[in-house]
Amino acid sequence: MRKQTKKSSSKLENARSTESVNPATGETIGYSPKNSVDDLKEAIRKARRAQEAWAVLTVKKRIRALRGMRVHLMEHAEKIVALISRENGKARVDALATEVLPAVMALDYYTSHAKKFLKPTVLLPGSFLLFNKWSKMFRVPYGVIGIISPWNYPFGIPFSEVVMGLLAGNGVILKTATNTQLVGREIEACLRAAGLPDGIFSFINISGDVAGDAFIDSGIDKLFFTGSVSVGKKLMSKAAETLTPLNLELGGNDAMLVCEDADMDRASSGAVWAGLQNCGQTCAGVERVYVHGSVYEPFMEKIKAKVESLRVGQDKDFNVDMGAMTTKSQMEKVRNHLEDALNKGAVIVAQSDCPPQEGPGNFLPATVIAEVNHEMLVMQEETFGPVLAIMKVQDMEEAIALSNDSIYGLTGSVWSRNAKRAEQIARRIRAGVMTINDHLVSHGMAETPWGGLKASGYGRTHGKIGFLEMTQPQVVVHDLLTFAKKNLWWHPYDEKLYSGLLGAIKLFHGRKLRVRLSGLGPLLRILPRVFR
Ligand code: NAD
């Protein structure tokens, strides 16, 4: 009887809330109340009202308000890390190093630089003819922005975007992925701790299927979306109806290029970390590795040893290198990609141990495959799992061509002891971020703009460029001679005016001195009209 009551109450809970499950154990860890589309509309309306007052505050006051989160973050860092690990499945060191630590650093960076980024710029006349004009360019907030974020970095990705959006003077509505709702609620708690004006920030729990239409139909002023290419395309077509600006941070299938002079220890450790941390569920994780033929054997030996010694499992005592995959559907996708590769001739060259796969936990072993080619899904699509596909190449020209043979262009890396040559190679890869002798690190470097080329999206987040994406430029043009009665070219029109303006072209843009001088007289003859 008691059991029945428990069952029916959890059913009721599920109807009103999203259930959160620990992917390492299958246990329910909590619930997040659901919202309706009407709740979203109301949140946007409230944010719009609050934003009017928020936007006219000095930047200094907005900075002070957001800095209010620092103490909360400090005091709750371990709790947040543990929750990320329990809800997403990743190891706690991953959660700390790639989410909470970067969030703290981003808060510090943006609150220290917001004033400078938002400072109006003075623009001097670009031509002698317009000597009387000078302009000021302001950065104005969009109004109310929406942020939609994925489950793979449930804290780190949305946190810095929320901070930038608010600092820039916007109201912000955040929707995080359904699987990681409790982490989203922690972001909400951080913002609450800052004591911001009522309504300026709201966290909304609505499902992905309705979110795009709901945000855009409710009149959101700009949408920042991080997620898959397929949803990015849907949003773009929906946003076209209202010309809603979009920022799209989408998927990747990152290449790592290992040159013949690379440090084999560093390169192999880098490949294992950047390909397999967070179970490989990283937009900019290493997925494809192209290794110069002359160092292929030693590289593979080191990779094999390192992957075979990875410890996979639930993070009970920190002594785990790879946790659980976040969702069963993602595990299925990884298995399909592997099967496809093996059917087409790939071979498994190394695999880590793994807890039993029949258990409730979403565990997959870390797997390295070789003998791969570009007919395979692992090389064409984003696998988003603990799989490293390694290919031997004749030379770096071949590595460059193969790296660019992808619809994606998020990030990539070149590994070499020759920094100059590595940079030359990096510049030939069509990707938004290239790293030398490292991979993935720049997502945590608040100063570097983040974003992809090709199908990996457009727009940037992070850095000054990313910060300014939260704003639009507004130009105000002034007169230098405030007593001037009119511009040269205003009414009344006559032939003298026509010749004078033609004279301006000759004087300022003619190539020969004779032509230039011929323009001076006609121009001088019309100048007095400015003061009449
Ligand atoms: P997803 O596109 O399925 O979902 C992302 C978010 O969008 C979730 O909050 C989801 O609820 C929501 N959503 C789903 N359908 C929607 C719709 N029609 N309208 C509006 N919102 C909708 O992606 P995912 O599986 O959660 O995340 C993995 C993907 O995200 C991968 O492709 C990964 O590469 C990408 N990603 C990119 C970056 C980057 O910085 N470029 C960072 C992290 C993840």
Coordinates of C-alpha atoms and ligand atoms in Angstrom, one line a residue:
M1 CA 0.0 0.0 0.0
R2 CA 2.8 2.4 1.0
K3 CA 4.6 1.4 -2.1
Q4 CA 1.6 2.3 -4.3
T5 CA 1.3 5.7 -2.7
K6 CA 5.0 6.3 -3.3
K7 CA 4.5 5.3 -7.0
S8 CA 1.5 7.5 -7.6
S9 CA 3.1 10.5 -5.9
S10 CA 6.2 10.1 -8.1
K11 CA 3.9 10.0 -11.1
L12 CA 2.3 13.2 -10.0
E13 CA 5.8 14.7 -9.5
N14 CA 6.8 13.7 -13.0
A15 CA 3.8 15.4 -14.5
R16 CA 4.7 18.7 -12.9
S17 CA 8.4 18.3 -12.8
T18 CA 11.4 17.0 -14.7
E19 CA 13.0 14.0 -13.1
S20 CA 16.8 14.1 -12.8
V21 CA 18.6 10.8 -12.9
N22 CA 22.2 10.0 -12.0
P23 CA 23.6 8.4 -15.2
A24 CA 26.2 6.4 -13.1
T25 CA 23.5 4.6 -11.0
G26 CA 20.2 5.2 -12.6
E27 CA 18.9 6.7 -9.3
T28 CA 16.5 9.6 -9.2
I29 CA 18.3 12.6 -7.7
G30 CA 15.7 15.3 -7.8
Y31 CA 13.0 17.2 -9.6
S32 CA 12.8 20.5 -11.4
P33 CA 9.4 22.1 -11.7
K34 CA 8.2 22.5 -15.3
N35 CA 7.1 25.7 -16.8
S36 CA 4.6 26.4 -19.5
V37 CA 5.0 28.6 -22.6
D38 CA 2.8 31.2 -20.8
D39 CA 5.3 31.2 -18.0
L40 CA 8.0 32.0 -20.5
K41 CA 6.0 34.8 -22.0
E42 CA 5.4 36.2 -18.5
A43 CA 9.1 36.0 -17.7
I44 CA 10.0 37.9 -20.9
R45 CA 7.4 40.5 -20.1
K46 CA 8.8 40.9 -16.5
A47 CA 12.4 41.0 -17.8
R48 CA 11.5 43.7 -20.4
R49 CA 10.1 45.9 -17.6
A50 CA 13.1 45.3 -15.3
Q51 CA 15.6 45.8 -18.2
E52 CA 14.6 49.4 -18.8
A53 CA 15.9 50.3 -15.3
W54 CA 18.8 47.8 -15.5
A55 CA 20.1 49.2 -18.8
V56 CA 20.3 52.8 -17.5
L57 CA 22.3 51.8 -14.4
T58 CA 26.0 52.7 -14.7
V59 CA 28.1 49.7 -15.8
K60 CA 29.8 50.0 -12.5
K61 CA 26.6 49.3 -10.7
R62 CA 25.8 46.3 -12.8
I63 CA 29.3 45.0 -12.2
R64 CA 28.9 45.4 -8.5
A65 CA 25.6 43.5 -8.6
L66 CA 27.1 40.5 -10.5
R67 CA 30.2 40.4 -8.3
G68 CA 27.8 39.6 -5.6
M69 CA 27.9 36.0 -6.9
R70 CA 31.6 35.6 -6.1
V71 CA 31.1 34.6 -2.5
H72 CA 28.2 32.3 -3.3
L73 CA 30.3 30.5 -6.0
M74 CA 33.2 30.2 -3.6
E75 CA 31.1 28.8 -0.8
H76 CA 29.1 26.4 -3.1
A77 CA 31.9 25.4 -5.5
E78 CA 32.1 21.8 -4.2
K79 CA 28.4 21.4 -4.0
I80 CA 28.0 22.5 -7.6
V81 CA 30.9 20.2 -8.7
A82 CA 29.3 17.2 -7.0
L83 CA 25.9 18.0 -8.5
I84 CA 27.3 18.4 -12.1
S85 CA 29.0 15.0 -11.6
R86 CA 25.9 13.3 -10.3
E87 CA 23.6 14.7 -12.9
N88 CA 25.8 14.7 -16.0
G89 CA 28.0 11.7 -15.1
K90 CA 31.4 13.3 -15.5
A91 CA 34.2 12.9 -13.0
R92 CA 34.4 15.6 -10.4
V93 CA 37.8 16.8 -11.6
D94 CA 36.2 17.3 -15.0
A95 CA 33.4 19.3 -13.5
L96 CA 35.8 21.4 -11.5
A97 CA 38.5 22.0 -14.1
T98 CA 36.2 22.5 -17.1
E99 CA 33.1 24.1 -15.6
V100 CA 33.2 25.6 -12.2
L101 CA 36.8 27.0 -12.4
P102 CA 36.2 28.5 -15.8
A103 CA 33.0 30.0 -14.5
V104 CA 34.7 31.7 -11.6
M105 CA 37.5 33.0 -14.0
A106 CA 34.9 34.2 -16.5
L107 CA 33.0 36.1 -13.8
D108 CA 36.2 37.8 -12.7
Y109 CA 37.3 38.6 -16.3
Y110 CA 34.0 40.0 -17.5
T111 CA 33.3 42.0 -14.4
S112 CA 36.9 43.4 -14.7
H113 CA 36.5 44.2 -18.5
A114 CA 32.9 45.1 -19.0
K115 CA 33.4 48.8 -18.5
K116 CA 36.2 48.9 -21.0
F117 CA 34.2 46.8 -23.5
L118 CA 31.1 49.0 -23.2
K119 CA 32.9 52.4 -23.3
P120 CA 31.7 54.5 -26.2
T121 CA 34.2 55.1 -29.0
V122 CA 34.8 58.4 -30.7
L123 CA 34.9 58.2 -34.5
L124 CA 36.7 61.0 -36.3
P125 CA 35.7 62.1 -39.9
G126 CA 36.8 59.6 -42.5
S127 CA 37.0 62.3 -45.2
F128 CA 38.0 66.0 -45.5
L129 CA 34.7 66.8 -47.0
L130 CA 33.0 65.7 -43.8
F131 CA 35.4 67.5 -41.6
N132 CA 32.5 69.0 -39.7
K133 CA 31.3 65.7 -38.4
W134 CA 32.4 63.5 -35.6
S135 CA 30.6 60.5 -34.1
K136 CA 30.3 58.4 -31.0
M137 CA 29.6 54.7 -31.1
F138 CA 27.7 53.2 -28.2
R139 CA 27.0 49.6 -27.4
V140 CA 23.4 49.1 -26.6
P141 CA 21.8 46.0 -25.1
Y142 CA 19.4 44.0 -27.2
G143 CA 16.7 44.1 -24.6
V144 CA 15.8 40.6 -23.4
I145 CA 18.0 37.8 -24.6
G146 CA 17.3 34.0 -24.5
I147 CA 20.0 31.4 -23.7
I148 CA 19.4 27.8 -24.6
S149 CA 22.2 25.4 -23.5
P150 CA 23.1 21.7 -23.8
W151 CA 23.7 19.0 -21.2
N152 CA 27.4 18.4 -21.8
Y153 CA 28.7 21.5 -19.9
P154 CA 25.5 22.3 -18.0
F155 CA 27.1 24.9 -15.8
G156 CA 30.1 26.3 -17.6
I157 CA 28.5 27.1 -20.9
P158 CA 25.4 29.0 -19.8
F159 CA 27.0 30.6 -16.8
S160 CA 29.4 32.9 -18.6
E161 CA 26.7 33.8 -21.2
V162 CA 24.3 34.8 -18.5
V163 CA 27.0 37.0 -16.9
M164 CA 27.9 38.7 -20.2
G165 CA 24.3 39.2 -21.1
L166 CA 23.4 40.9 -17.8
L167 CA 26.6 43.0 -17.6
A168 CA 25.8 44.3 -21.1
G169 CA 22.4 45.6 -19.8
N170 CA 20.1 42.9 -21.0
G171 CA 17.4 40.9 -19.3
V172 CA 18.2 37.2 -19.5
I173 CA 16.0 34.1 -19.8
L174 CA 17.8 30.8 -19.4
K175 CA 16.7 27.4 -20.6
T176 CA 19.0 24.5 -19.9
A177 CA 18.8 21.0 -21.2
T178 CA 16.1 18.7 -19.7
N179 CA 18.7 16.1 -18.5
T180 CA 20.6 18.6 -16.4
Q181 CA 17.9 20.7 -14.9
L182 CA 19.2 20.6 -11.3
V183 CA 22.5 22.2 -12.5
G184 CA 20.4 24.8 -14.2
R185 CA 18.7 25.4 -10.9
E186 CA 22.2 26.0 -9.3
I187 CA 22.8 28.8 -11.8
E188 CA 19.5 30.2 -10.8
A189 CA 20.6 30.0 -7.1
C190 CA 23.9 31.9 -8.0
L191 CA 21.9 34.7 -9.6
R192 CA 19.5 34.8 -6.7
A193 CA 22.5 35.2 -4.4
A194 CA 23.6 38.3 -6.4
G195 CA 20.3 40.0 -5.3
L196 CA 19.5 41.3 -8.8
P197 CA 16.4 43.3 -9.5
D198 CA 13.3 41.2 -9.7
G199 CA 12.6 39.7 -13.1
I200 CA 15.8 40.7 -14.8
F201 CA 16.9 37.0 -14.9
S202 CA 14.6 34.0 -15.1
F203 CA 15.3 30.3 -15.3
I204 CA 12.6 28.5 -17.4
N205 CA 12.2 24.7 -17.6
I206 CA 10.4 24.0 -20.9
S207 CA 11.1 21.1 -23.2
G208 CA 13.3 21.5 -26.3
D209 CA 10.5 20.7 -28.8
V210 CA 8.6 23.9 -27.8
A211 CA 11.4 26.1 -26.7
G212 CA 12.5 27.5 -30.1
D213 CA 9.0 28.5 -31.2
A214 CA 8.2 29.7 -27.7
F215 CA 11.2 32.0 -27.4
I216 CA 10.9 33.5 -30.9
D217 CA 7.1 33.9 -30.9
S218 CA 7.2 35.6 -27.5
G219 CA 9.4 38.3 -29.0
I220 CA 12.8 37.5 -27.5
D221 CA 15.3 40.1 -28.8
K222 CA 18.2 37.7 -29.5
L223 CA 18.7 34.0 -29.0
F224 CA 22.0 32.4 -28.0
F225 CA 21.8 28.7 -28.8
T226 CA 24.4 26.1 -28.0
G227 CA 23.6 22.6 -29.3
S228 CA 23.3 20.4 -32.3
V229 CA 23.4 21.4 -35.9
S230 CA 20.0 20.0 -36.6
V231 CA 18.3 22.2 -33.9
G232 CA 20.4 25.1 -35.0
K233 CA 19.0 24.8 -38.5
K234 CA 15.4 24.6 -37.2
L235 CA 16.0 27.7 -35.1
M236 CA 17.5 29.6 -38.0
S237 CA 14.5 29.0 -40.2
K238 CA 12.1 29.9 -37.3
A239 CA 14.1 33.1 -36.5
A240 CA 13.8 34.2 -40.2
E241 CA 10.0 34.8 -39.6
T242 CA 10.7 37.6 -37.2
L243 CA 14.4 38.4 -38.2
T244 CA 15.3 37.5 -34.6
P245 CA 19.1 37.6 -34.3
L246 CA 20.7 34.3 -33.5
N247 CA 24.1 33.2 -32.2
L248 CA 24.7 29.5 -33.0
E249 CA 27.4 27.5 -31.2
L250 CA 27.0 24.0 -32.8
G251 CA 28.7 20.7 -33.1
G252 CA 32.2 19.8 -34.2
N253 CA 34.3 16.9 -35.4
D254 CA 37.7 18.2 -34.3
A255 CA 41.0 17.3 -35.9
M256 CA 44.3 17.0 -34.2
L257 CA 47.4 17.1 -36.4
V258 CA 50.5 15.5 -35.1
C259 CA 53.7 16.6 -36.9
E260 CA 56.9 14.5 -37.2
D261 CA 58.6 16.8 -34.7
A262 CA 55.9 16.7 -32.0
D263 CA 56.7 15.8 -28.4
M264 CA 55.2 12.3 -28.3
D265 CA 54.5 12.3 -24.6
R266 CA 52.7 15.6 -24.6
A267 CA 50.8 14.8 -27.9
S268 CA 49.6 11.4 -26.7
S269 CA 48.5 12.7 -23.3
G270 CA 46.8 15.6 -25.0
A271 CA 44.9 13.4 -27.4
V272 CA 43.7 11.1 -24.5
W273 CA 42.6 14.0 -22.3
A274 CA 41.0 16.2 -25.0
G275 CA 39.4 13.2 -26.7
L276 CA 38.1 11.3 -23.7
Q277 CA 37.5 13.7 -20.8
N278 CA 33.8 14.1 -20.1
C279 CA 33.5 10.7 -21.9
G280 CA 34.2 12.5 -25.2
Q281 CA 30.9 14.4 -25.0
T282 CA 32.6 17.7 -25.9
C283 CA 31.8 19.8 -28.9
A284 CA 35.4 20.6 -29.3
G285 CA 36.9 17.3 -28.2
V286 CA 39.5 15.6 -30.3
E287 CA 37.7 13.1 -32.5
R288 CA 40.0 12.7 -35.5
V289 CA 43.8 12.3 -35.1
Y290 CA 46.1 12.6 -38.2
V291 CA 49.6 11.4 -37.4
H292 CA 52.7 11.8 -39.5
G293 CA 53.8 8.4 -40.8
S294 CA 57.3 8.7 -39.3
V295 CA 56.0 9.0 -35.7
Y296 CA 52.9 6.9 -36.0
E297 CA 54.3 3.8 -34.3
P298 CA 55.7 5.5 -31.2
F299 CA 52.6 7.7 -30.9
M300 CA 50.3 4.7 -31.1
E301 CA 52.3 2.8 -28.4
K302 CA 52.0 5.7 -26.0
I303 CA 48.3 6.2 -26.8
K304 CA 47.6 2.4 -26.2
A305 CA 49.4 2.5 -22.8
K306 CA 47.6 5.6 -21.7
V307 CA 44.1 4.6 -22.8
E308 CA 44.4 1.1 -21.3
S309 CA 45.3 2.6 -17.9
L310 CA 42.2 4.9 -17.8
R311 CA 39.9 4.2 -14.9
V312 CA 36.2 4.3 -15.9
G313 CA 33.4 4.3 -13.4
Q314 CA 31.4 6.2 -10.9
D315 CA 33.3 9.0 -9.1
K316 CA 33.2 7.9 -5.5
D317 CA 36.7 8.9 -4.3
F318 CA 38.1 11.1 -7.1
N319 CA 40.1 8.2 -8.4
V320 CA 38.3 7.9 -11.7
D321 CA 39.4 9.3 -15.1
M322 CA 36.2 8.9 -17.0
G323 CA 32.7 8.9 -15.6
A324 CA 29.4 7.8 -17.1
M325 CA 27.8 8.9 -20.4
T326 CA 25.0 11.3 -19.8
T327 CA 22.3 9.6 -21.8
K328 CA 21.4 6.2 -23.1
S329 CA 20.6 7.6 -26.6
Q330 CA 24.1 9.1 -26.8
M331 CA 25.6 5.7 -25.9
E332 CA 23.6 4.2 -28.7
K333 CA 24.9 6.7 -31.2
V334 CA 28.5 6.0 -30.1
R335 CA 27.9 2.2 -30.5
N336 CA 26.5 2.8 -34.0
H337 CA 29.5 4.9 -35.1
L338 CA 31.8 2.2 -33.8
E339 CA 30.0 -0.6 -35.5
D340 CA 29.9 1.4 -38.7
A341 CA 33.7 1.9 -38.5
L342 CA 34.4 -1.7 -37.7
N343 CA 32.2 -2.9 -40.6
K344 CA 34.1 -0.7 -43.0
G345 CA 37.5 -2.0 -41.9
A346 CA 38.6 -0.1 -38.8
V347 CA 40.3 -2.0 -36.0
I348 CA 40.2 -1.4 -32.2
V349 CA 43.8 -0.9 -31.1
A350 CA 43.2 0.0 -27.5
Q351 CA 40.4 0.0 -25.0
S352 CA 40.1 0.8 -21.3
D353 CA 38.4 -1.3 -18.7
C354 CA 34.8 -0.5 -18.0
P355 CA 32.1 -1.4 -15.4
P356 CA 29.6 -4.0 -16.6
Q357 CA 27.5 -2.5 -19.4
E358 CA 24.4 -4.4 -18.4
G359 CA 24.2 -2.5 -15.1
P360 CA 22.2 0.6 -14.5
G361 CA 25.2 3.0 -15.2
N362 CA 25.8 4.4 -18.6
F363 CA 29.4 3.2 -18.9
L364 CA 31.3 2.8 -22.1
P365 CA 35.0 2.0 -22.4
A366 CA 37.4 4.5 -23.9
T367 CA 38.2 3.1 -27.4
V368 CA 40.9 3.9 -29.9
I369 CA 40.4 2.8 -33.5
A370 CA 42.9 2.8 -36.4
E371 CA 42.7 1.9 -40.1
V372 CA 40.0 4.5 -40.4
N373 CA 38.9 6.4 -43.6
H374 CA 36.6 9.2 -44.5
E375 CA 33.8 6.9 -45.6
M376 CA 33.2 6.1 -41.9
L377 CA 30.7 8.0 -39.7
V378 CA 33.4 8.6 -37.0
M379 CA 35.3 10.7 -39.6
Q380 CA 32.3 12.4 -41.1
E381 CA 30.0 13.1 -38.2
E382 CA 30.3 14.1 -34.5
T383 CA 30.5 10.9 -32.5
F384 CA 30.4 12.7 -29.1
G385 CA 31.7 9.8 -27.2
P386 CA 34.8 8.1 -25.8
V387 CA 36.3 7.2 -29.2
L388 CA 39.5 8.3 -30.7
A389 CA 39.9 7.6 -34.5
I390 CA 43.6 7.7 -35.5
M391 CA 44.8 7.9 -39.1
K392 CA 48.4 7.6 -40.4
V393 CA 49.3 10.3 -43.0
Q394 CA 52.2 10.6 -45.4
D395 CA 52.9 14.2 -44.7
M396 CA 51.3 17.3 -43.1
E397 CA 49.8 18.4 -46.5
E398 CA 47.7 15.3 -46.4
A399 CA 46.8 15.9 -42.8
I400 CA 45.6 19.5 -43.7
A401 CA 43.5 18.3 -46.6
L402 CA 41.9 15.5 -44.5
S403 CA 41.3 17.9 -41.5
N404 CA 39.4 20.3 -43.8
D405 CA 37.4 17.5 -45.4
S406 CA 34.6 18.0 -42.9
I407 CA 31.3 19.9 -42.8
Y408 CA 32.4 21.1 -39.3
G409 CA 35.0 23.8 -38.3
L410 CA 34.8 24.3 -34.6
T411 CA 38.3 23.9 -33.3
G412 CA 41.5 21.9 -34.0
S413 CA 45.1 21.6 -32.9
V414 CA 48.6 21.2 -34.3
W415 CA 51.3 19.4 -32.4
S416 CA 54.9 20.3 -33.2
R417 CA 58.1 21.6 -31.6
N418 CA 58.3 24.3 -34.3
A419 CA 55.8 27.0 -33.2
K420 CA 56.2 28.9 -36.4
R421 CA 55.4 26.0 -38.7
A422 CA 52.6 24.9 -36.4
E423 CA 51.0 28.3 -36.7
Q424 CA 51.3 28.2 -40.5
I425 CA 49.6 24.8 -40.6
A426 CA 46.9 26.0 -38.1
R427 CA 46.1 29.0 -40.3
R428 CA 45.2 26.6 -43.1
I429 CA 42.7 24.7 -41.1
R430 CA 39.1 26.0 -41.5
A431 CA 38.2 26.2 -37.8
G432 CA 37.2 28.9 -35.4
V433 CA 39.9 28.1 -32.9
M434 CA 43.3 26.4 -33.4
T435 CA 45.6 25.5 -30.6
I436 CA 49.2 24.6 -30.7
N437 CA 50.3 21.7 -28.6
D438 CA 47.0 21.8 -26.7
H439 CA 43.3 21.2 -27.4
L440 CA 40.1 22.5 -25.9
V441 CA 41.8 24.8 -23.5
S442 CA 40.6 28.0 -24.9
H443 CA 37.0 27.5 -23.9
G444 CA 38.3 28.2 -20.4
M445 CA 40.2 31.3 -21.5
A446 CA 37.7 34.0 -21.1
E447 CA 39.7 36.4 -23.3
T448 CA 39.6 34.2 -26.4
P449 CA 36.5 34.4 -28.7
W450 CA 34.8 31.0 -29.0
G451 CA 32.9 29.8 -32.0
G452 CA 33.0 27.8 -35.2
L453 CA 33.2 28.1 -39.0
K454 CA 31.1 26.1 -41.5
A455 CA 28.4 24.0 -39.9
S456 CA 29.8 24.6 -36.4
G457 CA 27.8 27.8 -36.3
Y458 CA 28.3 31.5 -36.4
G459 CA 28.7 34.4 -34.0
R460 CA 31.1 34.2 -31.1
T461 CA 30.8 33.8 -27.4
H462 CA 33.6 34.7 -24.9
G463 CA 36.3 37.5 -25.2
K464 CA 35.5 41.0 -26.2
I465 CA 34.0 39.9 -29.5
G466 CA 31.7 37.5 -27.6
F467 CA 30.8 40.1 -25.0
L468 CA 29.9 42.6 -27.7
E469 CA 27.5 40.0 -29.3
M470 CA 25.3 40.8 -26.3
T471 CA 25.0 44.4 -27.7
Q472 CA 24.3 46.3 -30.9
P473 CA 26.2 49.3 -32.0
Q474 CA 24.4 52.6 -32.0
V475 CA 26.1 55.6 -33.6
V476 CA 25.4 59.3 -32.7
V477 CA 26.7 61.8 -35.2
H478 CA 27.6 65.4 -34.0
D479 CA 28.7 68.6 -35.7
L480 CA 32.1 70.1 -35.0
L481 CA 31.0 73.6 -36.1
T482 CA 27.7 73.8 -34.2
F483 CA 27.0 77.3 -35.7
A484 CA 26.9 76.0 -39.3
K485 CA 23.5 76.6 -40.9
K486 CA 23.4 73.7 -43.3
N487 CA 25.4 71.0 -45.0
L488 CA 27.0 71.8 -48.4
W489 CA 24.7 69.6 -50.4
W490 CA 21.4 70.7 -48.9
H491 CA 18.7 72.7 -50.9
P492 CA 18.6 74.9 -53.0
Y493 CA 20.3 73.0 -55.8
D494 CA 21.9 74.7 -58.8
E495 CA 24.8 74.2 -61.3
K496 CA 27.3 76.0 -59.0
L497 CA 26.6 73.4 -56.2
Y498 CA 26.9 70.6 -58.7
S499 CA 30.3 71.8 -59.9
G500 CA 31.5 72.4 -56.4
L501 CA 30.7 68.9 -55.3
L502 CA 32.4 67.5 -58.4
G503 CA 35.3 69.7 -57.4
A504 CA 35.4 67.9 -54.1
I505 CA 35.9 64.6 -55.8
K506 CA 38.7 66.0 -57.9
L507 CA 40.4 67.8 -55.0
F508 CA 40.3 64.9 -52.5
H509 CA 40.4 61.9 -54.7
G510 CA 42.2 62.9 -58.0
R511 CA 45.4 61.1 -58.7
K512 CA 47.3 64.0 -60.5
L513 CA 48.1 67.4 -58.9
R514 CA 46.6 69.2 -61.9
V515 CA 43.3 67.4 -61.5
R516 CA 43.3 68.0 -57.8
L517 CA 43.9 71.7 -58.1
S518 CA 41.1 72.0 -60.8
G519 CA 38.7 71.0 -58.1
L520 CA 39.7 73.6 -55.5
G521 CA 38.1 76.7 -57.1
P522 CA 34.6 75.2 -57.6
L523 CA 34.6 73.8 -54.1
L524 CA 35.7 77.1 -52.4
R525 CA 32.9 78.9 -54.3
I526 CA 30.2 76.8 -52.6
L527 CA 31.7 76.7 -49.1
P528 CA 30.0 80.0 -47.9
R529 CA 26.5 78.3 -48.3
V530 CA 27.3 76.3 -45.1
F531 CA 27.0 79.5 -43.1
R532 CA 24.1 81.1 -44.9
Ligands
NAD1 P1 20.4 19.6 -28.7 O1 20.5 20.5 -29.9 O2 19.6 18.4 -28.8 O3 19.9 20.5 -27.5 C1 20.5 21.6 -27.0 C2 19.5 22.5 -26.2 O4 18.5 22.8 -27.1 C3 18.8 21.8 -25.1 O5 18.5 22.7 -24.1 C4 17.5 21.3 -25.7 O6 16.5 21.1 -24.8 C5 17.2 22.4 -26.7 N1 16.4 22.1 -27.8 C6 16.1 20.9 -28.4 N2 15.3 21.1 -29.5 C7 15.1 22.4 -29.6 C8 14.3 23.3 -30.4 N3 13.6 22.8 -31.5 N4 14.3 24.6 -30.2 C9 15.0 25.1 -29.2 N5 15.7 24.4 -28.3 C10 15.7 23.1 -28.5 O7 21.9 19.3 -28.3 P2 22.5 18.4 -27.1 O8 22.3 17.0 -27.5 O9 21.8 18.9 -25.9 O10 24.0 18.9 -27.1 C11 25.0 18.3 -27.8 C12 25.3 19.2 -29.0 O11 25.7 20.5 -28.6 C13 26.5 18.6 -29.7 O12 26.3 18.7 -31.1 C14 27.6 19.5 -29.3 O13 28.7 19.6 -30.2 C15 26.9 20.8 -29.2 N6 27.7 21.8 -28.4 C16 28.3 22.8 -29.0 C17 29.1 23.7 -28.2 C18 29.8 24.8 -28.8 O14 30.3 25.6 -28.1 N7 29.9 24.9 -30.2 C19 29.2 23.4 -26.9 C20 28.6 22.4 -26.3 C21 27.8 21.5 -27.1

